[in-house]
Coordinates of C-alpha atoms and ligand atoms in Angstrom, one line a residue:
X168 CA 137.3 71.0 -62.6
X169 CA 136.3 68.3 -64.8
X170 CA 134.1 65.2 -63.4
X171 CA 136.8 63.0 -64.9
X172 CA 139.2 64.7 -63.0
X173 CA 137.7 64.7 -59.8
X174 CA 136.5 60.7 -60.3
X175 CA 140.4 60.1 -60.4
X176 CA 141.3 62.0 -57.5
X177 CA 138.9 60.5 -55.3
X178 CA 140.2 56.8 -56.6
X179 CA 143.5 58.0 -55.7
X180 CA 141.9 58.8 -52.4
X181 CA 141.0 55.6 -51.9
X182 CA 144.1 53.6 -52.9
X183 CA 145.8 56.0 -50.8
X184 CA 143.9 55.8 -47.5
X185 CA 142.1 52.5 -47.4
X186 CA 144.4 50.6 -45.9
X187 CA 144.2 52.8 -42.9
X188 CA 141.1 51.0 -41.5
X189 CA 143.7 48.7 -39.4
X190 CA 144.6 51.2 -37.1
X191 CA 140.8 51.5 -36.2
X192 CA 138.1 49.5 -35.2
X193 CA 134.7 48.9 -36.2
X194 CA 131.9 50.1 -33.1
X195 CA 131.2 47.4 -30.5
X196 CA 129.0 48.7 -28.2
X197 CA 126.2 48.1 -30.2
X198 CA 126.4 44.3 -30.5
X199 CA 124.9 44.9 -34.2
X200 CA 127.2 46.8 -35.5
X201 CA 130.3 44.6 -35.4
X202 CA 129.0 43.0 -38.5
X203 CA 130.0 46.1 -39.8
X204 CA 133.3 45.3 -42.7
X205 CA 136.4 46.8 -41.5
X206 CA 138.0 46.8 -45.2
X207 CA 134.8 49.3 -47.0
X208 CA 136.3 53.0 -48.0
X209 CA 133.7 54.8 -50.2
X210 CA 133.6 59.0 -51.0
X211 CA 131.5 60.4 -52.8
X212 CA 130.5 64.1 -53.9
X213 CA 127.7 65.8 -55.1
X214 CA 128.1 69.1 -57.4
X215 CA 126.7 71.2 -59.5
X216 CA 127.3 68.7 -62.2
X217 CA 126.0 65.8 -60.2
X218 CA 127.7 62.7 -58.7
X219 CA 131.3 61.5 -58.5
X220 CA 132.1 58.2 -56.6
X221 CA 135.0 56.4 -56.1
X222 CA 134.7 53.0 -53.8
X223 CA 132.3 51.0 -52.0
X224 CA 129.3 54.3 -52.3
X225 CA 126.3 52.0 -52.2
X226 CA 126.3 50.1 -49.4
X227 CA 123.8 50.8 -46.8
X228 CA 124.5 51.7 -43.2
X229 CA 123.0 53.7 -40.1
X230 CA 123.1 56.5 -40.4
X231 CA 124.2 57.1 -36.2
X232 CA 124.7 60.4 -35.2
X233 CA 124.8 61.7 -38.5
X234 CA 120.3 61.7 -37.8
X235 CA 120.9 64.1 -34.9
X236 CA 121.6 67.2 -37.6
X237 CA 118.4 65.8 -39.4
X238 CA 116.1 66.0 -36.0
X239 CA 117.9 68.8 -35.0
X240 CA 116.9 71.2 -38.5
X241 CA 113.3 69.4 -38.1
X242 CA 112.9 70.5 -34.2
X243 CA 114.6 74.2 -35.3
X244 CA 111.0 74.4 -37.9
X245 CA 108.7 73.1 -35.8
X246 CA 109.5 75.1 -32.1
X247 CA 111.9 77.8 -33.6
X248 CA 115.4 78.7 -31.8
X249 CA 114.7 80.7 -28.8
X250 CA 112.6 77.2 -27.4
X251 CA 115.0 74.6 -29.0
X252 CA 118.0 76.9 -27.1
X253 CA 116.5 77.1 -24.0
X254 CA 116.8 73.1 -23.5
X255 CA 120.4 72.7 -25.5
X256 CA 123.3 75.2 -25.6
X257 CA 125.4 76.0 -28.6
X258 CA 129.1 75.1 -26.9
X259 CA 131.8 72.3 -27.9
X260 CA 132.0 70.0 -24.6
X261 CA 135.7 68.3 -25.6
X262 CA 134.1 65.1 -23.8
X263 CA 133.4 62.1 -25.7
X264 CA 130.1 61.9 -27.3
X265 CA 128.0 59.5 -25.1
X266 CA 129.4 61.5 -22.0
X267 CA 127.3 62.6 -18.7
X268 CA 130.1 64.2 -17.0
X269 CA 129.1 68.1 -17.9
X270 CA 125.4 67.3 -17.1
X271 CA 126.1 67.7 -13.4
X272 CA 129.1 70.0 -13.0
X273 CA 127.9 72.9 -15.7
X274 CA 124.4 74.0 -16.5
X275 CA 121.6 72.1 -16.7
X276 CA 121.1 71.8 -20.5
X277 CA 123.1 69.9 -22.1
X278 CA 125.6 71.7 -24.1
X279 CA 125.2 71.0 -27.6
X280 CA 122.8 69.5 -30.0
X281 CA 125.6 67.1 -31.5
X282 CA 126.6 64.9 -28.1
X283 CA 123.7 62.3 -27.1
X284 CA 122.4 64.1 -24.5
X285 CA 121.6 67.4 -26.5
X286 CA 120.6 65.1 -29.2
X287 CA 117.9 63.5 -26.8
X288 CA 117.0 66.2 -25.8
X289 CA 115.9 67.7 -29.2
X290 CA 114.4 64.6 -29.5
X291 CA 111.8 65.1 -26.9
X292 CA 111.3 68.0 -28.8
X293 CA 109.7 66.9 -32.2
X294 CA 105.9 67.5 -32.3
X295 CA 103.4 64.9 -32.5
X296 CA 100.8 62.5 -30.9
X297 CA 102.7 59.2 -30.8
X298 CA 106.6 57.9 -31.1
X299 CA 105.5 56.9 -35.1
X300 CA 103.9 60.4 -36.0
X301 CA 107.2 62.1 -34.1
X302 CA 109.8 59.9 -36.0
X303 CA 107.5 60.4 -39.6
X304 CA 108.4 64.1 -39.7
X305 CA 112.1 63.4 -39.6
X306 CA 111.9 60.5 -42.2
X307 CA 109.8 62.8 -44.4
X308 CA 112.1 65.4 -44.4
X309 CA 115.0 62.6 -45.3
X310 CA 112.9 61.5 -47.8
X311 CA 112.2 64.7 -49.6
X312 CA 115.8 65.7 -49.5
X313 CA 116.8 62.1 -51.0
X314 CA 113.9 61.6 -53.3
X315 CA 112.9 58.0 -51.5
X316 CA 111.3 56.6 -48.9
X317 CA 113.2 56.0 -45.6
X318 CA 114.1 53.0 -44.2
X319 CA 115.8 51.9 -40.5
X320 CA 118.2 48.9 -40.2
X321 CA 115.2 47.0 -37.9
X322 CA 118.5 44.9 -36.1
X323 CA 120.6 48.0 -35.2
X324 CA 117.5 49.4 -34.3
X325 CA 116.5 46.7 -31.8
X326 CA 120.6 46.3 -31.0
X327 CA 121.0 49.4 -29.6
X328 CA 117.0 49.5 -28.3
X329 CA 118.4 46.7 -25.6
X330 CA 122.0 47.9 -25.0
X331 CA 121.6 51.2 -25.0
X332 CA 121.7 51.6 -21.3
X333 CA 124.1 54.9 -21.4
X334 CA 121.7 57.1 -23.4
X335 CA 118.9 56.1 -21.1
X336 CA 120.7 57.1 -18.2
X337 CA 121.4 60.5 -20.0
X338 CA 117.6 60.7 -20.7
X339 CA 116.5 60.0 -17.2
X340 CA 119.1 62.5 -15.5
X341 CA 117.6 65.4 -18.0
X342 CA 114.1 64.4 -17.2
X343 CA 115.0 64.8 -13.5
X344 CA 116.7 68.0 -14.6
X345 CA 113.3 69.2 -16.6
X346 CA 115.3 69.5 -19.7
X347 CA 113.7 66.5 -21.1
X348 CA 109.4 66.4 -20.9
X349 CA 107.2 63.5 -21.7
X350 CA 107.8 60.0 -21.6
X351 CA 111.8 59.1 -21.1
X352 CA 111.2 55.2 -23.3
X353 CA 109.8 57.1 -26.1
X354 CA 111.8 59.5 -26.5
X355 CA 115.1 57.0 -26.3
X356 CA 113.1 55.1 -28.5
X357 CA 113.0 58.4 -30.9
X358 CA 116.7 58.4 -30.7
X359 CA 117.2 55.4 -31.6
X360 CA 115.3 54.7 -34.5
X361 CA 116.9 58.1 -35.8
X362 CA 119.9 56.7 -35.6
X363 CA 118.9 53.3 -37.6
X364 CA 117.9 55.1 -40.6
X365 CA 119.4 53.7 -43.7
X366 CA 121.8 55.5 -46.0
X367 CA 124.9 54.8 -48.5
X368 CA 127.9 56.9 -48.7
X369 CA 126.1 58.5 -52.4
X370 CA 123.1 59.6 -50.2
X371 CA 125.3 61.7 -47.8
X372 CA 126.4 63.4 -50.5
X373 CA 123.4 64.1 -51.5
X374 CA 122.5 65.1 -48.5
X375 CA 125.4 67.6 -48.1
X376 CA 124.6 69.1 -51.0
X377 CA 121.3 70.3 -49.4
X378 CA 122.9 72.1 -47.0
X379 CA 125.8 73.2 -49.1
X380 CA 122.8 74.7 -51.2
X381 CA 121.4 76.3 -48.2
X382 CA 118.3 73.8 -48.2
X383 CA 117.4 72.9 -51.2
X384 CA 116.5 69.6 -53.1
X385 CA 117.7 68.3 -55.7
X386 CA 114.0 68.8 -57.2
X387 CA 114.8 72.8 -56.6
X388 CA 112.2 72.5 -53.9
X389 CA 113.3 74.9 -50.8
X390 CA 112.8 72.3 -48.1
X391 CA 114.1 74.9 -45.2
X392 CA 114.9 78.6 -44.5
X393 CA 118.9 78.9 -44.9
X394 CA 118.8 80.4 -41.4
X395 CA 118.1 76.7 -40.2
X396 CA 121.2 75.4 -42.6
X397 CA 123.6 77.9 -41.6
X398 CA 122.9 77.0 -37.8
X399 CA 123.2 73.4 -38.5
X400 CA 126.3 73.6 -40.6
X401 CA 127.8 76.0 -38.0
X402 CA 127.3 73.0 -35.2
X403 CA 129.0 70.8 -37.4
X404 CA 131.7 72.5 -37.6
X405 CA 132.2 73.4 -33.8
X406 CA 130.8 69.8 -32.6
X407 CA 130.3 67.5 -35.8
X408 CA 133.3 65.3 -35.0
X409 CA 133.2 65.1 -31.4
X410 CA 136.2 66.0 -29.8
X411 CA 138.4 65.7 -32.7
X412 CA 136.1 69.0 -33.9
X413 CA 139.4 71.2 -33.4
X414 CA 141.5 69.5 -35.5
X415 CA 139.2 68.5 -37.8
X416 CA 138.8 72.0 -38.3
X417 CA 142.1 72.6 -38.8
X418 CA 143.3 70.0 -41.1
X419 CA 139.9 70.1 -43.2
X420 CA 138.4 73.5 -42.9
X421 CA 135.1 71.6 -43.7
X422 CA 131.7 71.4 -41.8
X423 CA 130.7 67.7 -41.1
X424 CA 129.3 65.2 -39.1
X425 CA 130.4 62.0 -38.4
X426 CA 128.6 58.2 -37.4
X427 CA 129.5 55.5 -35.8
X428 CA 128.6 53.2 -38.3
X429 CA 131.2 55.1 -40.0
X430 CA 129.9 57.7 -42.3
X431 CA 131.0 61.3 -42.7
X432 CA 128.8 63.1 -44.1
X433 CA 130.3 66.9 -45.3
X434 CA 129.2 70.2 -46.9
X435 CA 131.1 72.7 -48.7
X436 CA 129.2 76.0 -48.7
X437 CA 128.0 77.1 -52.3
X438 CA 130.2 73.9 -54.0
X439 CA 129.6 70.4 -52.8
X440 CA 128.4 67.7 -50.5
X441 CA 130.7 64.9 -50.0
X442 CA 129.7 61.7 -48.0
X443 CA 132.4 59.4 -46.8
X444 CA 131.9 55.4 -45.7
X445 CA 134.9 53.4 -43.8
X446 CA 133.3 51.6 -40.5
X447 CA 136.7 51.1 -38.6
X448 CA 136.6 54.1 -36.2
X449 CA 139.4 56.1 -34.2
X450 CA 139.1 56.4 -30.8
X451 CA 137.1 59.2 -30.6
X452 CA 134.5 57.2 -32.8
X453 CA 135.1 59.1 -36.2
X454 CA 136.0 56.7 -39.1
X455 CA 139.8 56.8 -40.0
X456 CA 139.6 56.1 -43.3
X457 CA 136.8 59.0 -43.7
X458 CA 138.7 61.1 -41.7
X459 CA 141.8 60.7 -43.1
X460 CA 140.0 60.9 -47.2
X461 CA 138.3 64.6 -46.0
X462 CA 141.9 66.0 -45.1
X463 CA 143.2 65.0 -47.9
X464 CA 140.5 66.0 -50.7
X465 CA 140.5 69.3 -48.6
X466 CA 144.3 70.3 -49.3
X467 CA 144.4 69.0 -52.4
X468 CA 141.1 71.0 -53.6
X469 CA 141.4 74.0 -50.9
X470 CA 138.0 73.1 -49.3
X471 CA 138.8 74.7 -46.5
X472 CA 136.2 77.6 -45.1
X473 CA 138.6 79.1 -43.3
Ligands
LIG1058 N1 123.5 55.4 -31.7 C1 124.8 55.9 -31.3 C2 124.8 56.1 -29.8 O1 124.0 56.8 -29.3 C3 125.2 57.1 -32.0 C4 126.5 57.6 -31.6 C5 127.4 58.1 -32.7 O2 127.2 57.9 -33.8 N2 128.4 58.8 -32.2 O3 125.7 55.7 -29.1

């Protein structure tokens, strides 16, 4: 398919589904975020032939949970599986994302790497000396993958630094667990700058063309063994989108991680990366206008892996 082609598809995309934000809402929890603008819809795909983008692609936002697949291919290099495994399983929870229910009634670890508490508890796991050093591998791998240097939104950032009360619970209970070793406050502190980093809706792409590649940059640098990208791809697709993961899977067929800022940020094995912005979120915390723009483009392309 022609790049002209595709550009009008994904405009159509957006006249078709922007309006949906109203039957969402934009994250509240962290006080920060409600600045976010219900209204954006952006998608945006990388191919072989480069960029496509239809709506608002370049504004910047956190990137939220979308960092935890980021840590989690970093921590996968630096400790290898059989260590990173034995502090996070590999199954679907059906809970909602910041839950703590599991923790106590099934094993210890938490039970994937894609809810907050397995995404802590990689966090604990990245190597280095201080919080700065710890957070600079997982910027530099961002950074090599994008071609720029990092940035994190400094008022999320501190936002969610004094609010976020439920993911320090979830730290403490796996420190008392042993799941979680060192110092609880840095390693919530970890988290959260993760999940501050800047993006737009053109960088996920770009970003889930890396994996779609298997791990390579844009440069033609290999950044990371494909083992790593299969793993992380396979995650999304079992736990990328919460506990709509199921039927995401269904109506979509596509591996992808979503953000409560409201980014989706996809990968089509072998073809493309796709990124997708709209901040109003269902109520399982995946945007609707993102969700809704993936299903679509999936049908009407046959994205689907399955
Ligand atoms: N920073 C957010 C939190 O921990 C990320 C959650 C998300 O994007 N689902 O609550």
């Amino acid at each position: 398919m022609g790049q002209a082609h595709l550009h009008e598809i994904l405009e159509s995309l957006i006249d078709q589904h922007r309006s949906a934000y109203t039957e969402g809402e934009v994250a509240s929890y962290i006080p920060e975020l409600k600045k976010g603008n219900p209204a954006l819809a952006g998608i945006a795909v990388w191919g072989p032939d480069g960029l496509v983008a239809a709506g608002d692609t370049q504004v910047p936002f956190t990137l939220q949970s979308i960092s935890k697949i980021i840590t989690l291919m970093v921590v996968l290099e630096q400790r290898g599986e059989a260590e990173v495994f034995s502090r996070v399983g590999p199954e679907p929870t059906g809970d909602p994302f910041n839950s703590i229910l599991k923790l106590e009634i099934s094993e210890r670890r938490p039970l994937n790497p894609m809810i907050n508490a397995g995404a802590i508890a990689v966090c604990s796991l990245l190597i280095g000396n201080t919080v700065e050093e710890r957070f600079a591998h997982v910027t530099s791998l961002l950074a090599e993958i994008l071609g720029r240097e990092v940035f994190i939104d400094e008022q999320v950032y501190q936002s969610e630094k004094a609010t976020g009360h439920r993911n320090r619970a979830l730290a403490y209970f796996l420190k008392d667990t042993g799941v979680l070793e060192g110092d609880v406050e840095e390693v919530v502190d970890l988290y959260f700058r993760q999940c501050s980093i800047l993006v737009t809706c053109e960088e996920l792409a770009r970003i889930g063309f890396f994996l779609a590649t298997k791990g390579v940059a844009l440069t033609g640098k290999r950044l990371l063994p494909p083992s790593i990208v299969r793993l992380v791809t396979t995650f999304m697709v079992t736990c990328g989108m919460y506990n709509a993961s199921g039927e995401f899977a269904i109506k979509a067929g596509i591996p992808a991680k979503s953000g409560v800022a409201g980014g989706i940020l996809a990968a089509v094995p072998g073809q493309f990366g796709i990124g997708t912005f709209g901040p109003a979120l269902d109520s399982k915390g995946n945007s609707v206008v993102g969700f809704r723009i993936l299903c679509d483009l999936s049908r009407r392309l046959d994205l689907s892996i399955f």
